[in-house]
PDB file of C-alpha atoms in Angstrom:
ATOM      1  CA  MET A   1      -7.843 -39.866  56.470  1.00 38.00           C
ATOM      2  CA  ALA A   2      -7.400 -41.601  53.149  1.00 41.00           C
ATOM      3  CA  SER A   3     -10.101 -39.943  51.539  1.00 43.00           C
ATOM      4  CA  ASP A   4      -8.255 -36.800  52.015  1.00 45.00           C
ATOM      5  CA  GLN A   5      -5.262 -38.359  50.241  1.00 44.00           C
ATOM      6  CA  THR A   6      -7.091 -39.048  47.384  1.00 43.00           C
ATOM      7  CA  SER A   7      -8.861 -36.050  47.012  1.00 43.00           C
ATOM      8  CA  GLN A   8      -5.245 -34.020  47.386  1.00 47.00           C
ATOM      9  CA  THR A   9      -3.897 -36.106  44.588  1.00 48.00           C
ATOM     10  CA  THR A  10      -6.570 -35.831  42.277  1.00 52.00           C
ATOM     11  CA  GLN A  11      -7.693 -32.927  42.289  1.00 52.00           C
ATOM     12  CA  PRO A  12      -5.641 -29.453  41.859  1.00 54.00           C
ATOM     13  CA  ALA A  13      -5.855 -26.412  44.241  1.00 60.00           C
ATOM     14  CA  THR A  14      -6.278 -23.846  40.974  1.00 65.00           C
ATOM     15  CA  ARG A  15      -7.910 -24.876  37.816  1.00 64.00           C
ATOM     16  CA  PRO A  16      -5.866 -24.251  34.876  1.00 66.00           C
ATOM     17  CA  ALA A  17      -6.765 -20.890  33.287  1.00 76.00           C
ATOM     18  CA  ARG A  18      -8.837 -21.830  29.396  1.00 91.00           C
ATOM     19  CA  ARG A  19      -7.259 -20.683  26.532  1.00 96.00           C
ATOM     20  CA  ARG A  20      -8.288 -17.702  24.888  1.00 97.00           C
ATOM     21  CA  GLU A  21      -7.396 -15.318  22.628  1.00 98.00           C
ATOM     22  CA  VAL A  22      -7.058 -12.088  23.051  1.00 98.00           C
ATOM     23  CA  CYS A  23      -6.866  -8.827  21.304  1.00 98.00           C
ATOM     24  CA  PHE A  24      -4.753  -5.244  22.823  1.00 98.00           C
ATOM     25  CA  LEU A  25      -5.156  -1.853  20.997  1.00 98.00           C
ATOM     26  CA  ILE A  26      -1.780  -0.451  22.271  1.00 98.00           C
ATOM     27  CA  GLY A  27      -1.141   3.874  21.924  1.00 98.00           C
ATOM     28  CA  ARG A  28       1.817   5.745  22.555  1.00 97.00           C
ATOM     29  CA  GLY A  29       3.392   4.930  25.875  1.00 97.00           C
ATOM     30  CA  ASP A  30       3.419   1.206  25.468  1.00 97.00           C
ATOM     31  CA  VAL A  31      -0.635   2.224  27.039  1.00 98.00           C
ATOM     32  CA  ILE A  32      -3.414   0.008  26.814  1.00 98.00           C
ATOM     33  CA  LEU A  33      -6.135   1.645  24.497  1.00 98.00           C
ATOM     34  CA  TRP A  34      -8.736  -0.948  24.388  1.00 98.00           C
ATOM     35  CA  SER A  35      -9.156  -4.737  24.525  1.00 98.00           C
ATOM     36  CA  ASP A  36     -11.445  -7.643  23.959  1.00 98.00           C
ATOM     37  CA  ALA A  37     -10.953 -11.615  24.040  1.00 98.00           C
ATOM     38  CA  SER A  38     -12.963 -14.120  22.146  1.00 97.00           C
ATOM     39  CA  ASP A  39     -13.768 -17.615  23.654  1.00 95.00           C
ATOM     40  CA  SER A  40     -11.324 -19.985  21.046  1.00 96.00           C
ATOM     41  CA  PRO A  41      -7.652 -20.393  21.372  1.00 96.00           C
ATOM     42  CA  VAL A  42      -7.708 -20.591  18.033  1.00 96.00           C
ATOM     43  CA  ALA A  43      -9.895 -17.452  16.520  1.00 96.00           C
ATOM     44  CA  LEU A  44     -10.367 -14.267  17.372  1.00 97.00           C
ATOM     45  CA  PRO A  45     -13.652 -13.671  15.307  1.00 97.00           C
ATOM     46  CA  ASP A  46     -14.554 -10.578  13.731  1.00 98.00           C
ATOM     47  CA  SER A  47     -16.450  -7.580  15.830  1.00 97.00           C
ATOM     48  CA  ARG A  48     -18.166  -4.882  14.951  1.00 97.00           C
ATOM     49  CA  ALA A  49     -17.039  -2.980  18.700  1.00 98.00           C
ATOM     50  CA  ARG A  50     -13.584  -3.942  17.957  1.00 98.00           C
ATOM     51  CA  TRP A  51     -13.438  -2.113  14.378  1.00 98.00           C
ATOM     52  CA  GLU A  52     -15.289   0.238  16.544  1.00 98.00           C
ATOM     53  CA  ALA A  53     -12.856   0.803  18.459  1.00 98.00           C
ATOM     54  CA  ILE A  54      -9.900   1.132  16.081  1.00 98.00           C
ATOM     55  CA  TRP A  55     -11.765   3.583  14.257  1.00 98.00           C
ATOM     56  CA  ALA A  56     -12.562   5.757  17.948  1.00 98.00           C
ATOM     57  CA  ARG A  57      -8.603   5.457  18.954  1.00 98.00           C
ATOM     58  CA  ARG A  58      -7.234   5.585  15.418  1.00 98.00           C
ATOM     59  CA  ALA A  59      -4.898   8.920  16.185  1.00 98.00           C
ATOM     60  CA  ASP A  60      -3.632   7.295  19.279  1.00 98.00           C
ATOM     61  CA  LEU A  61      -3.616   4.243  18.395  1.00 98.00           C
ATOM     62  CA  VAL A  62       0.180   2.567  17.337  1.00 98.00           C
ATOM     63  CA  GLU A  63      -0.244  -1.226  18.002  1.00 98.00           C
ATOM     64  CA  ILE A  64      -2.658  -4.067  17.275  1.00 98.00           C
ATOM     65  CA  ALA A  65      -1.443  -6.934  19.563  1.00 98.00           C
ATOM     66  CA  HIS A  66      -3.313 -10.433  19.846  1.00 98.00           C
ATOM     67  CA  SER A  67      -2.103 -13.617  21.398  1.00 98.00           C
ATOM     68  CA  HIS A  68      -1.909 -17.213  19.736  1.00 97.00           C
ATOM     69  CA  PRO A  69      -2.981 -19.036  22.999  1.00 97.00           C
ATOM     70  CA  VAL A  70      -1.702 -22.362  21.808  1.00 96.00           C
ATOM     71  CA  GLY A  71       0.647 -20.505  18.698  1.00 94.00           C
ATOM     72  CA  PRO A  72       2.663 -20.725  16.277  1.00 96.00           C
ATOM     73  CA  ALA A  73       4.303 -17.410  17.343  1.00 96.00           C
ATOM     74  CA  ALA A  74       3.668 -16.323  12.781  1.00 97.00           C
ATOM     75  CA  PHE A  75       0.500 -14.400  12.292  1.00 97.00           C
ATOM     76  CA  SER A  76      -1.920 -16.170  10.733  1.00 97.00           C
ATOM     77  CA  THR A  77      -3.673 -16.090   6.588  1.00 96.00           C
ATOM     78  CA  GLU A  78      -6.591 -14.234   8.633  1.00 97.00           C
ATOM     79  CA  ASP A  79      -4.498 -11.952   9.794  1.00 97.00           C
ATOM     80  CA  GLU A  80      -2.230 -11.112   7.460  1.00 97.00           C
ATOM     81  CA  THR A  81      -5.811 -10.804   4.990  1.00 97.00           C
ATOM     82  CA  THR A  82      -7.004  -8.042   8.469  1.00 98.00           C
ATOM     83  CA  MET A  83      -4.143  -6.128   9.064  1.00 98.00           C
ATOM     84  CA  ALA A  84      -3.634  -5.502   5.315  1.00 97.00           C
ATOM     85  CA  ALA A  85      -7.991  -4.374   5.692  1.00 98.00           C
ATOM     86  CA  LEU A  86      -6.604  -2.190   8.435  1.00 98.00           C
ATOM     87  CA  ASP A  87      -4.450  -0.618   6.642  1.00 98.00           C
ATOM     88  CA  SER A  88      -6.227   0.205   3.992  1.00 97.00           C
ATOM     89  CA  ALA A  89      -9.081   1.277   6.123  1.00 98.00           C
ATOM     90  CA  LEU A  90      -6.612   4.163   7.678  1.00 98.00           C
ATOM     91  CA  GLY A  91      -4.857   5.042   5.276  1.00 97.00           C
ATOM     92  CA  ARG A  92      -1.147   4.262   7.386  1.00 97.00           C
ATOM     93  CA  VAL A  93       0.662   1.315   8.183  1.00 97.00           C
ATOM     94  CA  LEU A  94      -0.005  -0.189  11.554  1.00 98.00           C
ATOM     95  CA  ARG A  95       2.269  -2.483  13.153  1.00 98.00           C
ATOM     96  CA  TYR A  96       1.107  -5.613  14.733  1.00 98.00           C
ATOM     97  CA  SER A  97       2.081  -8.306  16.891  1.00 98.00           C
ATOM     98  CA  VAL A  98       1.517 -12.053  17.974  1.00 98.00           C
ATOM     99  CA  ALA A  99       1.938 -12.822  21.627  1.00 98.00           C
ATOM    100  CA  ALA A 100       2.218 -17.119  21.162  1.00 97.00           C
ATOM    101  CA  PRO A 101       3.859 -19.305  24.775  1.00 96.00           C
ATOM    102  CA  GLY A 102       7.010 -18.129  24.201  1.00 93.00           C
ATOM    103  CA  LYS A 103       8.232 -15.784  21.570  1.00 97.00           C
ATOM    104  CA  MET A 104       6.207 -12.681  20.202  1.00 98.00           C
ATOM    105  CA  ILE A 105       7.163 -10.841  16.889  1.00 98.00           C
ATOM    106  CA  ALA A 106       6.012  -7.724  15.172  1.00 98.00           C
ATOM    107  CA  ARG A 107       5.239  -6.689  12.010  1.00 98.00           C
ATOM    108  CA  ASP A 108       6.942  -3.082  11.467  1.00 97.00           C
ATOM    109  CA  GLY A 109       7.255  -1.707   8.045  1.00 92.00           C
ATOM    110  CA  GLY A 110       6.580  -4.758   6.509  1.00 92.00           C
ATOM    111  CA  ARG A 111       9.040  -6.546   8.457  1.00 96.00           C
ATOM    112  CA  THR A 112       8.936  -9.132  10.700  1.00 97.00           C
ATOM    113  CA  PHE A 113      10.528 -10.198  13.775  1.00 98.00           C
ATOM    114  CA  ASP A 114      11.549 -11.424  17.146  1.00 98.00           C
ATOM    115  CA  VAL A 115      10.646  -8.659  19.730  1.00 98.00           C
ATOM    116  CA  ILE A 116      13.014  -8.670  22.555  1.00 98.00           C
ATOM    117  CA  PRO A 117      12.840  -7.953  25.281  1.00 98.00           C
ATOM    118  CA  GLU A 118       8.783  -7.536  25.457  1.00 98.00           C
ATOM    119  CA  PRO A 119       6.365  -4.981  26.358  1.00 98.00           C
ATOM    120  CA  TRP A 120       5.202  -4.744  29.781  1.00 98.00           C
ATOM    121  CA  TRP A 121       2.201  -5.636  28.408  1.00 98.00           C
ATOM    122  CA  ALA A 122       2.812  -8.818  26.924  1.00 98.00           C
ATOM    123  CA  ALA A 123       2.916 -10.819  30.341  1.00 97.00           C
ATOM    124  CA  THR A 124      -0.880  -9.079  30.508  1.00 98.00           C
ATOM    125  CA  LEU A 125      -1.991 -10.295  27.131  1.00 98.00           C
ATOM    126  CA  ARG A 126      -0.117 -13.824  28.272  1.00 98.00           C
ATOM    127  CA  LEU A 127      -2.389 -14.333  31.582  1.00 97.00           C
ATOM    128  CA  ALA A 128      -5.848 -12.898  29.873  1.00 97.00           C
ATOM    129  CA  SER A 129      -4.632 -16.072  27.361  1.00 97.00           C
ATOM    130  CA  GLY A 130      -4.772 -18.426  29.741  1.00 97.00           C
ATOM    131  CA  MET A 131      -0.602 -18.751  28.779  1.00 95.00           C
TER     132      MET A 131
ATOM    133  CA  MET B   1     -33.090   2.468   0.477  1.00 81.00           C
ATOM    134  CA  ALA B   2     -29.670   2.945   2.840  1.00 89.00           C
ATOM    135  CA  ILE B   3     -27.289   5.527   3.058  1.00 91.00           C
ATOM    136  CA  LEU B   4     -24.268   3.800   1.646  1.00 93.00           C
ATOM    137  CA  ASN B   5     -21.676   4.653   4.425  1.00 95.00           C
ATOM    138  CA  ILE B   6     -17.368   3.854   2.998  1.00 96.00           C
ATOM    139  CA  THR B   7     -14.573   3.993   5.266  1.00 97.00           C
ATOM    140  CA  TYR B   8     -11.404   3.554   3.257  1.00 97.00           C
ATOM    141  CA  GLN B   9      -7.808   5.749   3.460  1.00 96.00           C
ATOM    142  CA  GLY B  10      -8.323   6.915   6.636  1.00 96.00           C
ATOM    143  CA  GLN B  11     -11.909   8.899   4.651  1.00 95.00           C
ATOM    144  CA  SER B  12     -15.601   8.292   6.288  1.00 95.00           C
ATOM    145  CA  ALA B  13     -18.080   9.088   4.724  1.00 93.00           C
ATOM    146  CA  ASP B  14     -21.660   9.379   3.288  1.00 91.00           C
ATOM    147  CA  TYR B  15     -22.553   8.168   0.164  1.00 88.00           C
ATOM    148  CA  GLU B  16     -24.797  10.701  -0.921  1.00 72.00           C
ATOM    149  CA  LEU B  17     -27.736   8.983  -3.165  1.00 73.00           C
ATOM    150  CA  GLU B  18     -29.643   5.909  -1.261  1.00 76.00           C
ATOM    151  CA  ILE B  19     -28.936   2.368  -2.787  1.00 83.00           C
ATOM    152  CA  ASP B  20     -30.809  -1.013  -1.925  1.00 86.00           C
ATOM    153  CA  TYR B  21     -30.716  -1.953   1.245  1.00 87.00           C
ATOM    154  CA  GLN B  22     -30.550  -5.793   0.673  1.00 88.00           C
ATOM    155  CA  ALA B  23     -28.689  -5.674  -2.757  1.00 90.00           C
ATOM    156  CA  SER B  24     -25.666  -8.372  -1.567  1.00 95.00           C
ATOM    157  CA  ASP B  25     -22.401  -7.916   0.104  1.00 96.00           C
ATOM    158  CA  ALA B  26     -20.982  -8.436  -3.792  1.00 96.00           C
ATOM    159  CA  ASP B  27     -22.862  -5.090  -4.829  1.00 95.00           C
ATOM    160  CA  VAL B  28     -22.263  -3.264  -2.244  1.00 95.00           C
ATOM    161  CA  ARG B  29     -18.488  -3.909  -2.396  1.00 96.00           C
ATOM    162  CA  ARG B  30     -18.912  -3.165  -6.285  1.00 96.00           C
ATOM    163  CA  ILE B  31     -21.046   0.159  -5.784  1.00 95.00           C
ATOM    164  CA  ALA B  32     -17.981   1.092  -3.370  1.00 96.00           C
ATOM    165  CA  VAL B  33     -15.323   0.890  -5.890  1.00 97.00           C
ATOM    166  CA  GLU B  34     -17.244   2.919  -8.101  1.00 95.00           C
ATOM    167  CA  VAL B  35     -18.353   5.448  -6.410  1.00 94.00           C
ATOM    168  CA  VAL B  36     -14.655   6.247  -5.056  1.00 95.00           C
ATOM    169  CA  ARG B  37     -12.999   6.431  -8.557  1.00 96.00           C
ATOM    170  CA  SER B  38     -16.112   8.353  -9.964  1.00 93.00           C
ATOM    171  CA  GLY B  39     -15.568  10.955  -7.043  1.00 91.00           C
ATOM    172  CA  GLY B  40     -19.064  10.515  -5.405  1.00 86.00           C
ATOM    173  CA  VAL B  41     -18.396   9.732  -1.920  1.00 86.00           C
ATOM    174  CA  ARG B  42     -16.763  13.763  -0.686  1.00 85.00           C
ATOM    175  CA  GLY B  43     -13.258  13.201   0.411  1.00 85.00           C
ATOM    176  CA  LEU B  44     -12.265  10.279  -0.803  1.00 90.00           C
ATOM    177  CA  HIS B  45     -11.693  10.450  -4.660  1.00 92.00           C
ATOM    178  CA  ILE B  46      -9.645   7.796  -6.481  1.00 94.00           C
ATOM    179  CA  ALA B  47     -10.282   7.294  -9.857  1.00 95.00           C
ATOM    180  CA  GLY B  48      -7.459   3.848 -10.209  1.00 95.00           C
ATOM    181  CA  LEU B  49      -9.056   2.493  -6.728  1.00 96.00           C
ATOM    182  CA  ARG B  50      -8.243  -1.354  -7.711  1.00 97.00           C
ATOM    183  CA  THR B  51     -11.531  -3.657  -8.412  1.00 97.00           C
ATOM    184  CA  ASP B  52     -10.013  -5.683  -5.286  1.00 97.00           C
ATOM    185  CA  ALA B  53      -9.619  -2.223  -2.456  1.00 97.00           C
ATOM    186  CA  PHE B  54     -12.414  -4.120  -0.403  1.00 98.00           C
ATOM    187  CA  ASP B  55     -12.001  -7.126  -1.017  1.00 96.00           C
ATOM    188  CA  GLY B  56     -11.369  -6.957   3.094  1.00 97.00           C
ATOM    189  CA  PHE B  57     -14.443  -5.274   3.924  1.00 98.00           C
ATOM    190  CA  VAL B  58     -17.657  -6.375   5.843  1.00 98.00           C
ATOM    191  CA  VAL B  59     -20.436  -4.948   5.355  1.00 97.00           C
ATOM    192  CA  ASP B  60     -23.025  -4.037   8.407  1.00 96.00           C
ATOM    193  CA  ARG B  61     -26.605  -3.153   8.203  1.00 94.00           C
ATOM    194  CA  LEU B  62     -27.971  -0.951  10.586  1.00 93.00           C
ATOM    195  CA  ARG B  63     -30.235   1.718  11.604  1.00 90.00           C
ATOM    196  CA  GLY B  64     -29.049   5.557  12.000  1.00 84.00           C
ATOM    197  CA  ALA B  65     -30.429   7.945  14.885  1.00 86.00           C
ATOM    198  CA  ARG B  66     -33.530   8.263  13.001  1.00 88.00           C
ATOM    199  CA  GLY B  67     -34.290   4.643  12.378  1.00 88.00           C
ATOM    200  CA  GLU B  68     -32.804   5.211   8.783  1.00 88.00           C
ATOM    201  CA  GLN B  69     -30.653   1.941   7.315  1.00 91.00           C
ATOM    202  CA  ARG B  70     -27.437   2.753   6.915  1.00 93.00           C
ATOM    203  CA  ILE B  71     -25.050   0.578   5.063  1.00 94.00           C
ATOM    204  CA  TYR B  72     -21.788   0.668   6.128  1.00 96.00           C
ATOM    205  CA  LEU B  73     -18.185  -0.588   4.632  1.00 97.00           C
ATOM    206  CA  ARG B  74     -15.818  -1.332   7.337  1.00 98.00           C
ATOM    207  CA  PRO B  75     -12.276  -3.434   7.144  1.00 98.00           C
ATOM    208  CA  LYS B  76     -13.150  -7.135   8.417  1.00 98.00           C
ATOM    209  CA  VAL B  77     -11.219  -6.797  12.084  1.00 98.00           C
ATOM    210  CA  PRO B  78     -10.431 -10.444  13.206  1.00 98.00           C
ATOM    211  CA  PHE B  79      -7.979 -12.174  13.738  1.00 98.00           C
ATOM    212  CA  GLY B  80      -6.274 -15.880  14.920  1.00 93.00           C
ATOM    213  CA  ALA B  81      -4.280 -18.432  14.983  1.00 90.00           C
ATOM    214  CA  GLY B  82      -6.926 -21.294  12.490  1.00 81.00           C
ATOM    215  CA  GLU B  83      -7.662 -24.116  13.000  1.00 56.00           C
ATOM    216  CA  GLY B  84      -4.746 -25.370  10.770  1.00 48.00           C
ATOM    217  CA  ALA B  85      -3.041 -24.445  13.427  1.00 44.00           C
ATOM    218  CA  ALA B  86      -4.676 -24.825  16.869  1.00 35.00           C
ATOM    219  CA  ARG B  87      -2.833 -28.371  17.666  1.00 37.00           C
ATOM    220  CA  PRO B  88      -1.958 -27.191  21.058  1.00 33.00           C
ATOM    221  CA  GLY B  89       2.068 -27.073  21.225  1.00 34.00           C
ATOM    222  CA  ALA B  90       2.516 -26.671  18.442  1.00 36.00           C
ATOM    223  CA  GLY B  91       4.962 -24.529  16.690  1.00 35.00           C
ATOM    224  CA  GLY B  92       5.424 -22.126  19.969  1.00 34.00           C
ATOM    225  CA  ALA B  93       8.318 -22.005  21.501  1.00 32.00           C
ATOM    226  CA  GLY B  94       7.416 -22.654  25.104  1.00 30.00           C
ATOM    227  CA  ALA B  95       5.947 -26.141  23.198  1.00 28.00           C
ATOM    228  CA  ARG B  96       9.456 -27.385  22.869  1.00 23.00           C
TER     229      ARG B  96
END
């Protein structure tokens, strides 16, 4: 009996989800066109597969969203330089967003703002990110 | 020797003249600026292209379907909070 009580108090019923950064490609009508994930809570490394997915879906692509599961709710320097490179390659300015714990921001037309209300897929993005 | 493919301003095109497969990434970017300025890439002629136009681009060296050597110049696509913002709970509204 004592060992049962010890077991219940030291082991959680479910293991917390591992936090990792996740990327969604979003199309018209808030459709998730493609996604990938990293093994890190603070980085989504460069990926030719991600670029090929973006290029192949460019006609339908509206937004690129990714998560910062440990914050911040801001675009990093890496994000900023990647967004600039993507816009110059695609020849148009995409919408970008970051989902952090408790807050989502977006960049659209050069303006950065809080996303309220959030799209339906923001909850899925957070869940996949272990938030 | 290799074929250089450049993706820029919504166009993806091959540079018809072959370049050294072992050219450095910096050389590939420099060559790309010159060929786009000169109109050497079909459908992609920008005479006033900035010297740093491809600074945010990466170079992939791959084999084509027939085994030919191809160099792809494409935008980088990493994202991430970065190690500098890696403190758990820092910055996010959920940390309050």
